[in-house]
Coordinates of C-alpha atoms in Angstrom, one line a residue:
Chain A
M1 CA -4.2 29.7 -14.1
E2 CA -1.5 29.0 -11.6
F3 CA -3.5 31.1 -9.1
L4 CA -6.7 29.1 -9.8
W5 CA -4.7 25.8 -9.3
T6 CA -3.3 26.9 -6.0
S7 CA -6.7 27.8 -4.7
F8 CA -8.0 24.5 -5.4
E9 CA -5.0 22.8 -3.7
I10 CA -5.4 25.0 -0.6
V11 CA -9.1 24.4 -0.5
G12 CA -8.7 20.6 -0.8
T13 CA -6.0 20.5 1.8
I14 CA -8.0 22.4 4.5
A15 CA -11.0 20.3 3.6
F16 CA -9.1 17.0 3.9
A17 CA -7.2 18.2 6.9
I18 CA -10.7 18.5 8.7
S19 CA -11.9 15.0 7.6
G20 CA -8.6 13.4 8.8
A21 CA -8.5 15.2 12.2
L22 CA -12.2 14.2 12.7
V23 CA -11.4 10.6 12.1
G24 CA -8.8 10.9 14.7
V25 CA -11.2 12.3 17.1
S26 CA -13.6 9.6 16.4
R27 CA -10.9 7.0 17.2
R28 CA -10.3 9.0 20.5
M29 CA -6.7 9.6 19.5
D30 CA -4.5 12.5 21.0
I31 CA -3.7 15.5 19.1
F32 CA -0.7 13.9 17.5
G33 CA -2.7 11.0 16.0
M34 CA -5.0 13.6 14.7
L35 CA -2.3 15.5 13.0
V36 CA -0.9 12.3 11.5
L37 CA -4.3 11.4 10.0
A38 CA -4.8 15.0 8.9
L39 CA -1.5 15.0 7.2
A40 CA -2.0 11.6 5.6
T41 CA -5.4 12.7 4.1
A42 CA -4.6 16.5 3.2
I43 CA -1.2 15.7 1.7
G44 CA -1.1 11.8 0.7
G45 CA -3.1 12.3 -2.4
G46 CA -0.9 15.2 -3.8
I47 CA 2.5 13.1 -3.0
V48 CA 1.0 10.1 -4.9
R49 CA 0.1 12.4 -7.8
D50 CA 3.5 14.0 -7.8
I51 CA 5.3 10.7 -7.5
L52 CA 3.4 9.3 -10.6
V53 CA 4.4 12.1 -12.8
G54 CA 8.1 12.1 -11.5
H55 CA 8.0 15.4 -9.7
F56 CA 10.4 15.5 -6.9
P57 CA 10.3 16.6 -4.1
P58 CA 6.5 16.6 -4.0
N59 CA 4.7 19.9 -4.4
S60 CA 3.0 19.7 -1.1
L61 CA 6.2 18.9 0.8
Q62 CA 8.6 21.2 -0.7
T63 CA 7.9 24.7 1.0
G64 CA 6.2 23.6 4.1
F65 CA 3.2 25.8 3.5
Y66 CA 0.6 22.9 3.2
V67 CA 2.2 21.1 6.2
L68 CA 1.7 24.3 8.4
L69 CA -1.7 24.7 6.9
T70 CA -2.7 21.2 7.9
L71 CA -1.2 21.7 11.5
A72 CA -3.3 24.9 11.9
V73 CA -6.4 23.3 10.8
T74 CA -5.8 20.3 13.2
I75 CA -5.1 22.7 16.1
A76 CA -8.5 24.5 15.2
V77 CA -10.5 21.2 15.1
F78 CA -9.1 20.2 18.5
M79 CA -10.0 23.6 20.1
V80 CA -13.3 23.7 18.5
Y81 CA -14.0 20.1 19.6
R82 CA -12.8 20.7 23.2
S83 CA -14.7 23.7 23.7
K84 CA -17.9 21.9 23.0
Q85 CA -19.2 20.5 26.4
D86 CA -22.1 18.0 25.2
H87 CA -20.6 15.7 22.6
H88 CA -23.5 13.2 22.4
M89 CA -25.9 15.8 20.9
S90 CA -23.5 16.9 18.2
T91 CA -22.5 13.5 16.6
R92 CA -24.9 13.8 13.8
W93 CA -23.6 17.2 13.0
V94 CA -20.0 16.3 13.2
R95 CA -20.7 13.4 10.8
R96 CA -22.2 16.0 8.4
I97 CA -19.2 18.3 8.6
Y98 CA -17.0 15.2 8.0
L99 CA -18.9 14.2 4.9
T100 CA -19.0 17.8 3.6
A101 CA -15.3 18.3 4.1
D102 CA -14.5 15.0 2.5
T103 CA -16.6 15.7 -0.3
I104 CA -15.1 19.2 -1.0
G105 CA -11.6 17.7 -0.7
L106 CA -12.5 15.0 -3.1
A107 CA -13.7 17.6 -5.6
S108 CA -10.8 19.9 -5.2
F109 CA -8.2 17.2 -5.6
T110 CA -10.0 15.7 -8.6
V111 CA -9.4 19.1 -10.2
T112 CA -5.8 19.7 -9.2
G113 CA -4.9 16.1 -10.0
T114 CA -6.3 15.9 -13.4
S115 CA -4.9 19.3 -14.1
V116 CA -1.4 18.2 -13.5
G117 CA -2.1 15.3 -15.9
V118 CA -3.6 17.5 -18.7
Y119 CA -0.7 19.9 -18.5
A120 CA 2.1 17.3 -18.6
Y121 CA 0.6 14.5 -20.6
P122 CA -2.4 15.8 -22.7
Q123 CA -2.1 12.9 -25.1
Y124 CA -3.1 10.4 -22.5
P125 CA -6.6 10.8 -21.4
I126 CA -6.9 7.6 -19.2
F127 CA -3.5 8.7 -17.5
C128 CA -4.9 12.2 -16.7
M129 CA -8.2 10.8 -15.3
I130 CA -6.3 8.3 -13.2
L131 CA -4.1 11.1 -11.8
G132 CA -7.1 13.0 -10.9
I133 CA -8.9 9.9 -9.2
L134 CA -5.7 8.9 -7.4
T135 CA -5.0 12.4 -6.1
A136 CA -8.9 12.7 -5.0
V137 CA -9.1 9.2 -3.2
G138 CA -5.4 8.6 -2.4
G139 CA -5.2 10.7 0.7
G140 CA -8.4 9.3 2.1
M141 CA -7.1 5.7 1.5
I142 CA -3.9 6.1 3.4
R143 CA -5.9 7.7 6.2
D144 CA -8.2 4.9 6.4
V145 CA -5.5 2.2 6.1
L146 CA -3.5 3.8 8.9
A147 CA -6.8 4.0 11.2
Q148 CA -7.6 0.4 10.4
R149 CA -10.8 1.3 8.6
V150 CA -12.0 -0.2 5.2
P151 CA -11.2 2.6 2.9
S152 CA -14.2 4.8 1.9
V153 CA -13.6 3.9 -1.8
L154 CA -14.5 0.2 -1.0
R155 CA -17.1 0.9 1.8
E156 CA -19.0 3.7 0.2
E157 CA -21.2 2.9 -2.8
V158 CA -20.5 6.1 -4.7
Y159 CA -17.1 7.5 -3.8
A160 CA -14.6 7.1 -6.6
L161 CA -17.5 7.3 -9.3
P162 CA -17.9 11.2 -8.9
A163 CA -14.1 11.5 -9.1
I164 CA -14.1 9.5 -12.3
I165 CA -16.9 11.7 -14.0
G166 CA -15.2 14.8 -12.6
S167 CA -11.9 14.0 -14.1
A168 CA -13.4 13.3 -17.5
V169 CA -15.3 16.7 -17.4
Y170 CA -11.9 18.4 -16.6
Y171 CA -10.1 16.5 -19.4
V172 CA -12.7 17.5 -22.0
F173 CA -12.6 21.3 -21.3
G174 CA -8.9 21.4 -20.2
Y175 CA -7.6 19.7 -23.3
D176 CA -8.7 22.8 -25.2
G177 CA -7.4 25.2 -22.6
A178 CA -10.6 26.2 -21.0
W179 CA -9.1 25.9 -17.5
L180 CA -11.9 27.9 -16.0
Y181 CA -14.7 25.8 -17.2
A182 CA -12.7 22.6 -16.7
S183 CA -12.0 23.5 -13.0
Y184 CA -15.3 24.7 -11.8
G185 CA -17.3 22.3 -14.1
S186 CA -15.1 19.4 -12.6
F187 CA -15.5 20.5 -8.8
I188 CA -19.3 21.1 -9.2
T189 CA -19.7 17.8 -10.9
V190 CA -17.9 15.8 -8.1
F191 CA -19.5 17.7 -5.4
L192 CA -22.9 17.5 -6.7
I193 CA -22.8 13.7 -7.5
R194 CA -21.4 12.5 -4.3
T195 CA -23.6 14.9 -2.2
A196 CA -26.9 13.5 -4.1
A197 CA -25.4 9.9 -3.6
I198 CA -25.1 10.4 0.1
R199 CA -28.5 12.3 0.3
Y200 CA -30.5 9.8 -1.7
E201 CA -28.4 6.7 -0.8
W202 CA -27.6 5.4 -4.2
S203 CA -26.0 2.2 -4.6
L204 CA -24.2 0.1 -7.3
P205 CA -25.1 -3.6 -8.2
R206 CA -23.2 -6.2 -6.6
V207 CA -22.9 -10.0 -7.1
Y208 CA -25.1 -11.3 -4.0
Chain B
M1 CA 12.0 -9.6 -26.6
E2 CA 9.8 -6.6 -26.4
F3 CA 6.7 -8.8 -27.5
L4 CA 7.6 -11.5 -25.0
W5 CA 7.7 -9.0 -22.1
T6 CA 4.4 -7.5 -23.1
S7 CA 2.8 -11.0 -23.5
F8 CA 3.8 -11.7 -19.7
E9 CA 2.6 -8.4 -18.5
I10 CA -0.7 -8.8 -20.2
V11 CA -1.1 -12.4 -18.9
G12 CA -0.2 -11.2 -15.4
T13 CA -2.5 -8.4 -15.4
I14 CA -5.4 -10.5 -16.5
A15 CA -4.6 -13.2 -13.9
F16 CA -4.3 -10.7 -11.0
A17 CA -7.3 -8.7 -12.1
I18 CA -9.3 -11.9 -11.7
S19 CA -7.7 -12.6 -8.3
G20 CA -8.6 -9.0 -7.1
A21 CA -12.2 -8.9 -8.3
L22 CA -12.7 -12.3 -6.7
V23 CA -11.3 -11.1 -3.2
G24 CA -14.0 -8.1 -3.8
V25 CA -16.8 -10.7 -4.4
S26 CA -15.9 -12.7 -1.3
R27 CA -16.0 -9.4 0.6
R28 CA -19.4 -8.8 -0.9
M29 CA -18.4 -5.6 -2.5
D30 CA -20.3 -3.8 -5.1
I31 CA -18.9 -3.8 -8.7
F32 CA -16.8 -0.6 -8.0
G33 CA -15.1 -2.1 -5.0
M34 CA -14.2 -5.1 -7.2
L35 CA -12.7 -2.9 -9.6
V36 CA -10.8 -1.0 -7.2
L37 CA -9.2 -4.4 -5.8
A38 CA -8.8 -5.7 -9.2
L39 CA -6.8 -2.5 -10.4
A40 CA -4.7 -2.5 -7.0
T41 CA -3.8 -6.1 -7.6
A42 CA -3.2 -6.0 -11.3
I43 CA -1.5 -2.7 -11.6
G44 CA -0.1 -2.1 -8.2
G45 CA 2.9 -4.2 -8.5
G46 CA 3.9 -2.7 -11.9
I47 CA 3.7 0.7 -10.4
V48 CA 6.0 -0.1 -7.5
R49 CA 8.4 -1.4 -9.9
D50 CA 8.5 1.5 -12.2
I51 CA 8.8 3.9 -9.2
L52 CA 11.7 1.9 -7.9
V53 CA 13.6 2.3 -11.2
G54 CA 12.5 5.9 -11.7
H55 CA 10.3 5.3 -14.6
F56 CA 7.6 7.9 -14.8
P57 CA 4.7 7.8 -15.6
P58 CA 4.4 4.1 -14.8
N59 CA 4.1 1.8 -17.8
S60 CA 0.9 0.3 -16.7
L61 CA -0.8 3.7 -16.2
Q62 CA 0.7 5.6 -19.4
T63 CA -1.5 4.5 -22.2
G64 CA -4.6 3.3 -20.1
F65 CA -4.4 -0.2 -22.1
Y66 CA -3.8 -2.1 -18.8
V67 CA -6.5 -0.2 -16.9
L68 CA -9.2 -0.9 -19.4
L69 CA -8.1 -4.5 -19.5
T70 CA -8.6 -4.9 -15.9
L71 CA -12.0 -3.1 -16.2
A72 CA -13.0 -5.6 -18.8
V73 CA -11.8 -8.4 -16.8
T74 CA -13.7 -7.1 -13.6
I75 CA -17.0 -6.8 -15.7
A76 CA -16.5 -10.3 -17.0
V77 CA -15.9 -11.7 -13.7
F78 CA -19.1 -9.8 -12.4
M79 CA -21.2 -11.3 -15.1
V80 CA -20.2 -14.8 -14.8
Y81 CA -20.6 -14.9 -11.1
R82 CA -24.0 -13.4 -11.5
S83 CA -25.1 -15.8 -14.1
K84 CA -24.4 -18.7 -11.5
Q85 CA -27.4 -19.5 -9.7
D86 CA -26.2 -21.7 -6.7
H87 CA -23.1 -20.1 -5.2
H88 CA -22.7 -22.5 -2.3
M89 CA -21.7 -25.4 -4.5
S90 CA -19.1 -23.5 -6.3
T91 CA -17.2 -22.1 -3.3
R92 CA -14.4 -24.7 -3.6
W93 CA -14.2 -24.2 -7.4
V94 CA -14.0 -20.4 -6.9
R95 CA -11.1 -20.8 -4.5
R96 CA -9.3 -23.0 -7.0
I97 CA -9.7 -20.2 -9.6
Y98 CA -8.5 -17.6 -7.3
L99 CA -5.4 -19.6 -6.4
T100 CA -4.6 -20.6 -10.0
A101 CA -5.1 -16.9 -11.1
D102 CA -2.9 -15.6 -8.2
T103 CA -0.3 -18.0 -9.1
I104 CA -0.1 -17.1 -12.7
G105 CA 0.1 -13.4 -11.7
L106 CA 2.8 -14.1 -9.3
A107 CA 4.8 -16.0 -11.9
S108 CA 4.2 -13.5 -14.8
F109 CA 5.1 -10.5 -12.7
T110 CA 8.2 -12.2 -11.4
V111 CA 9.3 -12.4 -15.0
T112 CA 8.6 -8.8 -16.0
G113 CA 9.8 -7.3 -12.8
T114 CA 13.1 -9.1 -12.8
S115 CA 13.4 -8.4 -16.5
V116 CA 13.1 -4.6 -15.9
G117 CA 16.0 -5.0 -13.4
V118 CA 18.3 -7.0 -15.6
Y119 CA 17.9 -4.6 -18.5
A120 CA 18.6 -1.4 -16.6
Y121 CA 20.9 -2.6 -13.6
P122 CA 22.6 -5.9 -14.6
Q123 CA 25.4 -5.2 -12.2
Y124 CA 23.2 -5.4 -9.2
P125 CA 21.7 -9.0 -8.8
I126 CA 20.0 -8.4 -5.5
F127 CA 18.3 -5.3 -6.6
C128 CA 17.1 -7.3 -9.8
M129 CA 15.7 -10.1 -7.8
I130 CA 13.9 -7.5 -5.3
L131 CA 12.4 -5.8 -8.2
G132 CA 11.0 -9.1 -9.4
I133 CA 9.8 -10.0 -6.0
L134 CA 8.1 -6.6 -5.2
T135 CA 6.5 -6.6 -8.7
A136 CA 5.1 -10.1 -8.0
V137 CA 3.9 -9.7 -4.4
G138 CA 3.4 -5.8 -4.4
G139 CA 0.0 -5.7 -5.9
G140 CA -1.4 -8.5 -3.8
M141 CA -0.1 -6.7 -0.7
I142 CA -1.8 -3.4 -1.7
R143 CA -5.0 -5.5 -2.4
D144 CA -4.9 -7.3 1.0
V145 CA -4.1 -4.1 3.0
L146 CA -7.0 -2.4 1.2
A147 CA -9.4 -5.3 1.9
Q148 CA -8.2 -5.5 5.6
R149 CA -6.8 -9.0 5.0
V150 CA -3.3 -9.9 6.4
P151 CA -1.2 -10.1 3.3
S152 CA -0.8 -13.4 1.4
V153 CA 2.9 -12.9 1.9
L154 CA 2.7 -13.0 5.6
R155 CA -0.1 -15.5 5.8
E156 CA 0.8 -18.3 3.2
E157 CA 3.7 -20.4 4.1
V158 CA 5.2 -20.4 0.6
Y159 CA 4.3 -17.3 -1.2
A160 CA 7.3 -15.1 -1.7
L161 CA 9.7 -17.9 -1.9
P162 CA 8.8 -19.2 -5.4
A163 CA 9.1 -15.4 -6.5
I164 CA 12.6 -15.3 -5.0
I165 CA 13.7 -18.7 -6.6
G166 CA 12.0 -17.5 -10.0
S167 CA 13.6 -14.4 -10.0
A168 CA 17.0 -15.9 -9.4
V169 CA 16.5 -18.2 -12.3
Y170 CA 15.6 -15.3 -14.6
Y171 CA 18.8 -13.4 -13.5
V172 CA 21.1 -16.4 -14.2
F173 CA 19.7 -16.9 -17.7
G174 CA 18.9 -13.3 -18.4
Y175 CA 22.3 -11.9 -17.5
D176 CA 23.7 -13.9 -20.6
G177 CA 20.9 -12.4 -22.8
A178 CA 19.0 -15.8 -23.0
W179 CA 15.6 -14.1 -22.5
L180 CA 13.7 -16.9 -23.8
Y181 CA 15.0 -19.4 -21.3
A182 CA 15.0 -16.7 -18.6
S183 CA 11.4 -15.7 -19.0
Y184 CA 9.9 -19.4 -19.4
G185 CA 12.1 -20.9 -17.0
S186 CA 11.3 -18.3 -14.4
F187 CA 7.7 -18.4 -15.0
I188 CA 7.5 -22.3 -14.8
T189 CA 9.6 -22.4 -11.7
V190 CA 7.3 -19.9 -9.8
F191 CA 4.1 -21.6 -11.1
L192 CA 5.4 -25.2 -10.0
I193 CA 6.8 -24.3 -6.6
R194 CA 3.6 -22.5 -5.5
T195 CA 1.3 -25.0 -6.9
A196 CA 3.1 -27.8 -5.2
A197 CA 3.3 -25.8 -2.1
I198 CA -0.5 -25.4 -2.0
R199 CA -1.1 -28.9 -3.1
Y200 CA 1.2 -30.7 -0.5
E201 CA 0.8 -28.0 2.2
W202 CA 4.6 -27.2 2.5
S203 CA 5.3 -25.2 5.6
L204 CA 8.4 -23.2 6.9
P205 CA 10.0 -23.4 10.3
R206 CA 8.7 -21.0 13.0
V207 CA 9.8 -20.1 16.5
Y208 CA 6.8 -21.6 18.5
Chain C
M1 CA 30.9 12.5 6.7
E2 CA 30.0 9.9 4.3
F3 CA 31.3 7.3 6.8
L4 CA 29.2 8.8 9.6
W5 CA 26.1 8.7 7.4
T6 CA 26.5 5.0 6.6
S7 CA 27.3 4.1 10.2
F8 CA 23.9 5.4 11.3
E9 CA 22.0 3.8 8.2
I10 CA 23.6 0.4 9.3
V11 CA 22.8 0.9 13.1
G12 CA 19.2 1.8 12.1
T13 CA 18.9 -1.1 9.7
I14 CA 20.1 -3.6 12.3
A15 CA 17.8 -2.1 15.1
F16 CA 14.8 -1.8 13.0
A17 CA 15.2 -5.5 11.4
I18 CA 15.2 -6.7 15.1
S19 CA 12.1 -4.7 15.9
G20 CA 10.3 -6.1 12.6
A21 CA 11.5 -9.6 13.3
L22 CA 10.1 -9.5 16.9
V23 CA 6.7 -8.2 15.7
G24 CA 6.7 -11.4 13.4
V25 CA 7.5 -13.6 16.2
S26 CA 4.7 -12.0 18.4
R27 CA 2.4 -12.9 15.6
R28 CA 3.6 -16.4 15.5
M29 CA 4.7 -16.1 11.8
D30 CA 7.2 -18.4 10.2
I31 CA 10.7 -17.3 9.5
F32 CA 9.5 -15.9 6.0
G33 CA 6.8 -13.6 7.5
M34 CA 9.4 -12.4 10.0
L35 CA 11.8 -11.6 7.2
V36 CA 9.1 -9.6 5.3
L37 CA 8.4 -7.6 8.5
A38 CA 12.1 -7.0 9.1
L39 CA 12.8 -5.9 5.6
A40 CA 9.5 -3.6 5.6
T41 CA 10.7 -2.0 8.9
A42 CA 14.4 -1.8 8.1
I43 CA 14.3 -0.7 4.5
G44 CA 10.9 0.7 4.2
G45 CA 11.4 4.2 5.7
G46 CA 14.7 4.6 3.5
I47 CA 12.9 3.7 0.4
V48 CA 10.1 6.4 1.1
R49 CA 13.0 8.9 1.7
D50 CA 14.7 8.1 -1.5
I51 CA 11.6 8.3 -3.5
L52 CA 10.6 11.8 -2.2
V53 CA 13.9 13.2 -3.1
G54 CA 13.6 11.3 -6.6
H55 CA 16.9 9.1 -5.9
F56 CA 16.5 5.9 -8.0
P57 CA 17.1 3.1 -7.3
P58 CA 16.7 3.7 -3.6
N59 CA 20.0 3.5 -1.9
S60 CA 19.1 0.5 0.5
L61 CA 18.1 -1.6 -2.5
Q62 CA 20.9 -0.8 -4.8
T63 CA 23.7 -3.1 -3.7
G64 CA 21.7 -5.5 -1.7
F65 CA 24.1 -5.0 1.4
Y66 CA 21.1 -3.7 3.6
V67 CA 18.7 -6.5 2.4
L68 CA 21.4 -9.1 3.3
L69 CA 22.2 -7.5 6.6
T70 CA 18.3 -7.6 7.4
L71 CA 18.3 -11.3 6.4
A72 CA 21.2 -12.2 8.6
V73 CA 19.6 -10.2 11.5
T74 CA 16.3 -12.0 11.1
I75 CA 17.9 -15.4 11.2
A76 CA 19.9 -14.3 14.3
V77 CA 16.7 -13.3 15.9
F78 CA 15.0 -16.6 14.9
M79 CA 18.1 -18.7 16.2
V80 CA 18.2 -16.9 19.5
Y81 CA 14.4 -17.2 20.0
R82 CA 14.2 -20.6 19.3
S83 CA 17.2 -21.6 21.7
K84 CA 15.5 -20.3 24.6
Q85 CA 13.3 -22.8 26.2
D86 CA 11.0 -20.9 28.6
H87 CA 9.2 -18.2 26.6
H88 CA 6.8 -17.2 29.2
M89 CA 9.5 -15.9 31.7
S90 CA 11.1 -13.7 28.8
T91 CA 8.0 -11.8 27.5
R92 CA 8.7 -8.8 29.5
W93 CA 12.4 -8.8 28.5
V94 CA 11.4 -9.3 24.7
R95 CA 9.1 -6.2 25.0
R96 CA 12.1 -4.3 26.4
I97 CA 14.5 -5.4 23.5
Y98 CA 11.7 -4.6 21.0
L99 CA 11.2 -1.1 22.3
T100 CA 15.1 -0.3 22.6
A101 CA 15.7 -1.7 19.2
D102 CA 12.7 0.4 17.9
T103 CA 13.9 3.6 19.6
I104 CA 17.5 3.3 18.2
G105 CA 16.1 2.7 14.7
L106 CA 13.9 5.8 15.2
A107 CA 16.9 7.9 16.3
S108 CA 19.2 6.6 13.5
F109 CA 16.9 7.3 10.9
T110 CA 15.9 10.7 11.8
V111 CA 19.5 11.3 11.4
T112 CA 19.9 9.8 8.0
G113 CA 16.8 11.3 6.6
T114 CA 17.2 14.7 7.8
S115 CA 20.7 14.5 6.5
V116 CA 19.6 13.7 3.0
G117 CA 17.3 16.6 3.2
V118 CA 19.9 19.1 4.4
Y119 CA 22.3 17.9 1.9
A120 CA 20.0 18.2 -1.1
Y121 CA 17.6 21.0 -0.1
P122 CA 19.0 23.0 2.6
Q123 CA 16.7 26.0 1.6
Y124 CA 13.6 24.1 2.8
P125 CA 13.7 23.4 6.6
I126 CA 10.2 21.9 6.8
F127 CA 10.9 19.4 4.0
C128 CA 14.2 18.4 5.7
M129 CA 12.4 17.7 8.9
I130 CA 9.6 15.9 7.2
L131 CA 12.2 13.7 5.3
G132 CA 13.8 12.9 8.8
I133 CA 10.4 12.1 10.4
L134 CA 9.2 9.9 7.4
T135 CA 12.5 8.1 7.2
A136 CA 12.1 7.3 11.0
V137 CA 8.4 6.5 11.2
G138 CA 7.9 5.1 7.6
G139 CA 9.4 1.6 8.0
G140 CA 7.4 1.1 11.3
M141 CA 4.4 2.2 9.6
I142 CA 4.6 -0.1 6.7
R143 CA 5.4 -3.0 9.2
D144 CA 2.3 -2.2 11.4
V145 CA 0.0 -1.9 8.4
L146 CA 1.2 -5.1 7.0
A147 CA 0.8 -6.9 10.4
Q148 CA -2.7 -5.3 10.8
R149 CA -1.8 -3.4 13.8
V150 CA -2.7 0.1 14.4
P151 CA 0.6 2.1 13.7
S152 CA 2.9 3.0 16.7
V153 CA 2.8 6.5 15.5
L154 CA -1.0 6.6 16.0
R155 CA -1.1 4.4 19.1
E156 CA 1.9 5.6 21.2
E157 CA 1.5 9.0 22.8
V158 CA 5.2 10.1 22.0
Y159 CA 6.4 8.6 19.0
A160 CA 6.7 11.0 16.2
L161 CA 7.4 13.8 18.6
P162 CA 11.0 12.8 19.5
A163 CA 11.6 12.5 15.6
I164 CA 10.3 16.0 15.1
I165 CA 12.5 17.5 17.7
G166 CA 15.5 15.4 16.7
S167 CA 15.2 16.4 13.0
A168 CA 14.9 20.2 14.1
V169 CA 18.2 19.6 16.1
Y170 CA 19.9 18.1 13.0
Y171 CA 18.7 21.1 10.8
V172 CA 20.0 23.7 13.1
F173 CA 23.5 22.2 13.4
G174 CA 23.7 20.6 9.9
Y175 CA 22.8 23.7 8.1
D176 CA 26.1 25.3 9.2
G177 CA 27.9 22.1 8.2
A178 CA 28.3 20.9 11.8
W179 CA 27.7 17.4 10.8
L180 CA 29.1 15.8 13.7
Y181 CA 27.2 17.8 16.3
A182 CA 24.0 17.5 14.3
S183 CA 24.3 13.7 14.0
Y184 CA 25.0 12.9 17.6
G185 CA 22.8 15.6 19.0
S186 CA 19.9 14.4 16.9
F187 CA 20.5 10.8 17.7
I188 CA 20.6 11.4 21.5
T189 CA 17.6 13.8 21.5
V190 CA 15.4 11.3 19.9
F191 CA 16.6 8.4 22.0
L192 CA 16.4 10.2 25.3
I193 CA 13.0 11.8 24.7
R194 CA 11.3 8.5 23.7
T195 CA 13.0 6.6 26.3
A196 CA 11.9 9.0 29.1
A197 CA 8.3 9.0 27.4
I198 CA 8.0 5.3 27.8
R199 CA 9.7 5.3 31.1
Y200 CA 7.5 8.0 32.7
E201 CA 4.4 7.3 30.5
W202 CA 4.2 10.7 29.2
S203 CA 1.0 11.6 27.2
L204 CA -0.6 14.3 25.0
P205 CA -3.8 16.1 25.2
R206 CA -6.9 14.5 23.6
V207 CA -10.4 15.6 23.0
Y208 CA -12.1 13.3 25.4

């Protein structure tokens, strides 16, 4: 179970590091700005999660592993991007990579966040779900606030919704100790809902 | 005393949920964006408070009651707003509701924030006041940063000032255990000062 | 050693309070807006640091000393600025004061932040460095987000880099208990690198 949790944490960190670094590229930042946004996205959500359960120092900062991983991913994004000559052609492709990485990060951190809640406070379902949702959307929110963008969670029609449903899925299975079903079920739920929402341009009701 | 505290926490949550949801409406967000802003406003300040005194998980997240309350308020605001046909006529009225709700939230959270400080650290008056002020203005700050507005606390001439005076009022009475005087005295102080400041357009000195 | 630490904390608080108050002036805020930005800058980084090591209430809020110090600095900046008649002439000079104060703050808080890490978690070098860096850049980030500016750490080419190198310097000396070398070595490193970077307009590689 420990191994499973760490796998999702690593996958989420890599995915969100890519999404953060790409936002840095799109803002024409230097490699350092890219790194700051990558760190905010990849590690921010986990820090929020660990603060809310009172776990200090936060898991993602303690050993430095996740920081160095994010650093490596940022350098890789920088190198790949630089090696391409024709940027204009690839804009649409870059956007697709960004959205896929962001969705994988969202799904992975829904799993790890809800899981921390179910482990420590199984008696509070809403709190477990909120932990999952905040872990999933928190890093992206910090990234967007720093980069002066309206956060995805406010801009995109269906962004937090998949994390909400995914965290509920995790709670239902995880409460009975079915970690494997909980983790993969939750991950796949989040991934499919958001991918479908982007693909078919789902939207939610609004006042005007 | 427990009952009194919970009453103010509930009143403040409802009031700030309204103010957050209305900012979402004014930005033409969907119902989900409204909910995120309502949650940030209604629960953000209390989370900041609980983190600063090292109380985990934060009170407003633990049971889910405040989250569901905010959800209900957001849906109510959405329904009421949708049922109105002529939006243009009501703009001024909406602004008045927004300001009143925001002022009630500011006053209520000044009370609950300072109260947590006086209970746990009566020997530190400045810390108690800061807890009250940050609980009162914190949620609105997070809301405004997410919605890309300059925070009220920087934009409005008299916003944090009532919270400062109100938290001092609370400390003076609350230190001697006069919770009832402290709570109502503080609430009324904040409410009257900000309402008067808006009504008579008070302003503070500036360099230019 | 206690005395040394407190000295750097005080110097950093004064320097960052000046930088925050000056951003408030440049945004034509009233004295209250200046105070909020000064507090965010001067105290924000230390609060982030104390939260990450689970130290509650945060050191800079506990006694109120740092809050009152920041208040005094803000009033002083306000008075000095008002007493000057010709603002247009002094713009360049103000910018120089702002950058110097910001650099002193950055250097001081790199020292106090890394020091807290080395004291509590000497076995985690990366965590110690991150504590130093976040303490140094955290307050300015909160200030910039509140004032709706793109954070210096993303905008300026060489901003976090001196803090990274300075925190490494501190760790190397501090790990062996050479607090004096660690503190002054780290401070001077950060100060010189950023000053040189501003003076000679150093820049880092970027994708475009």
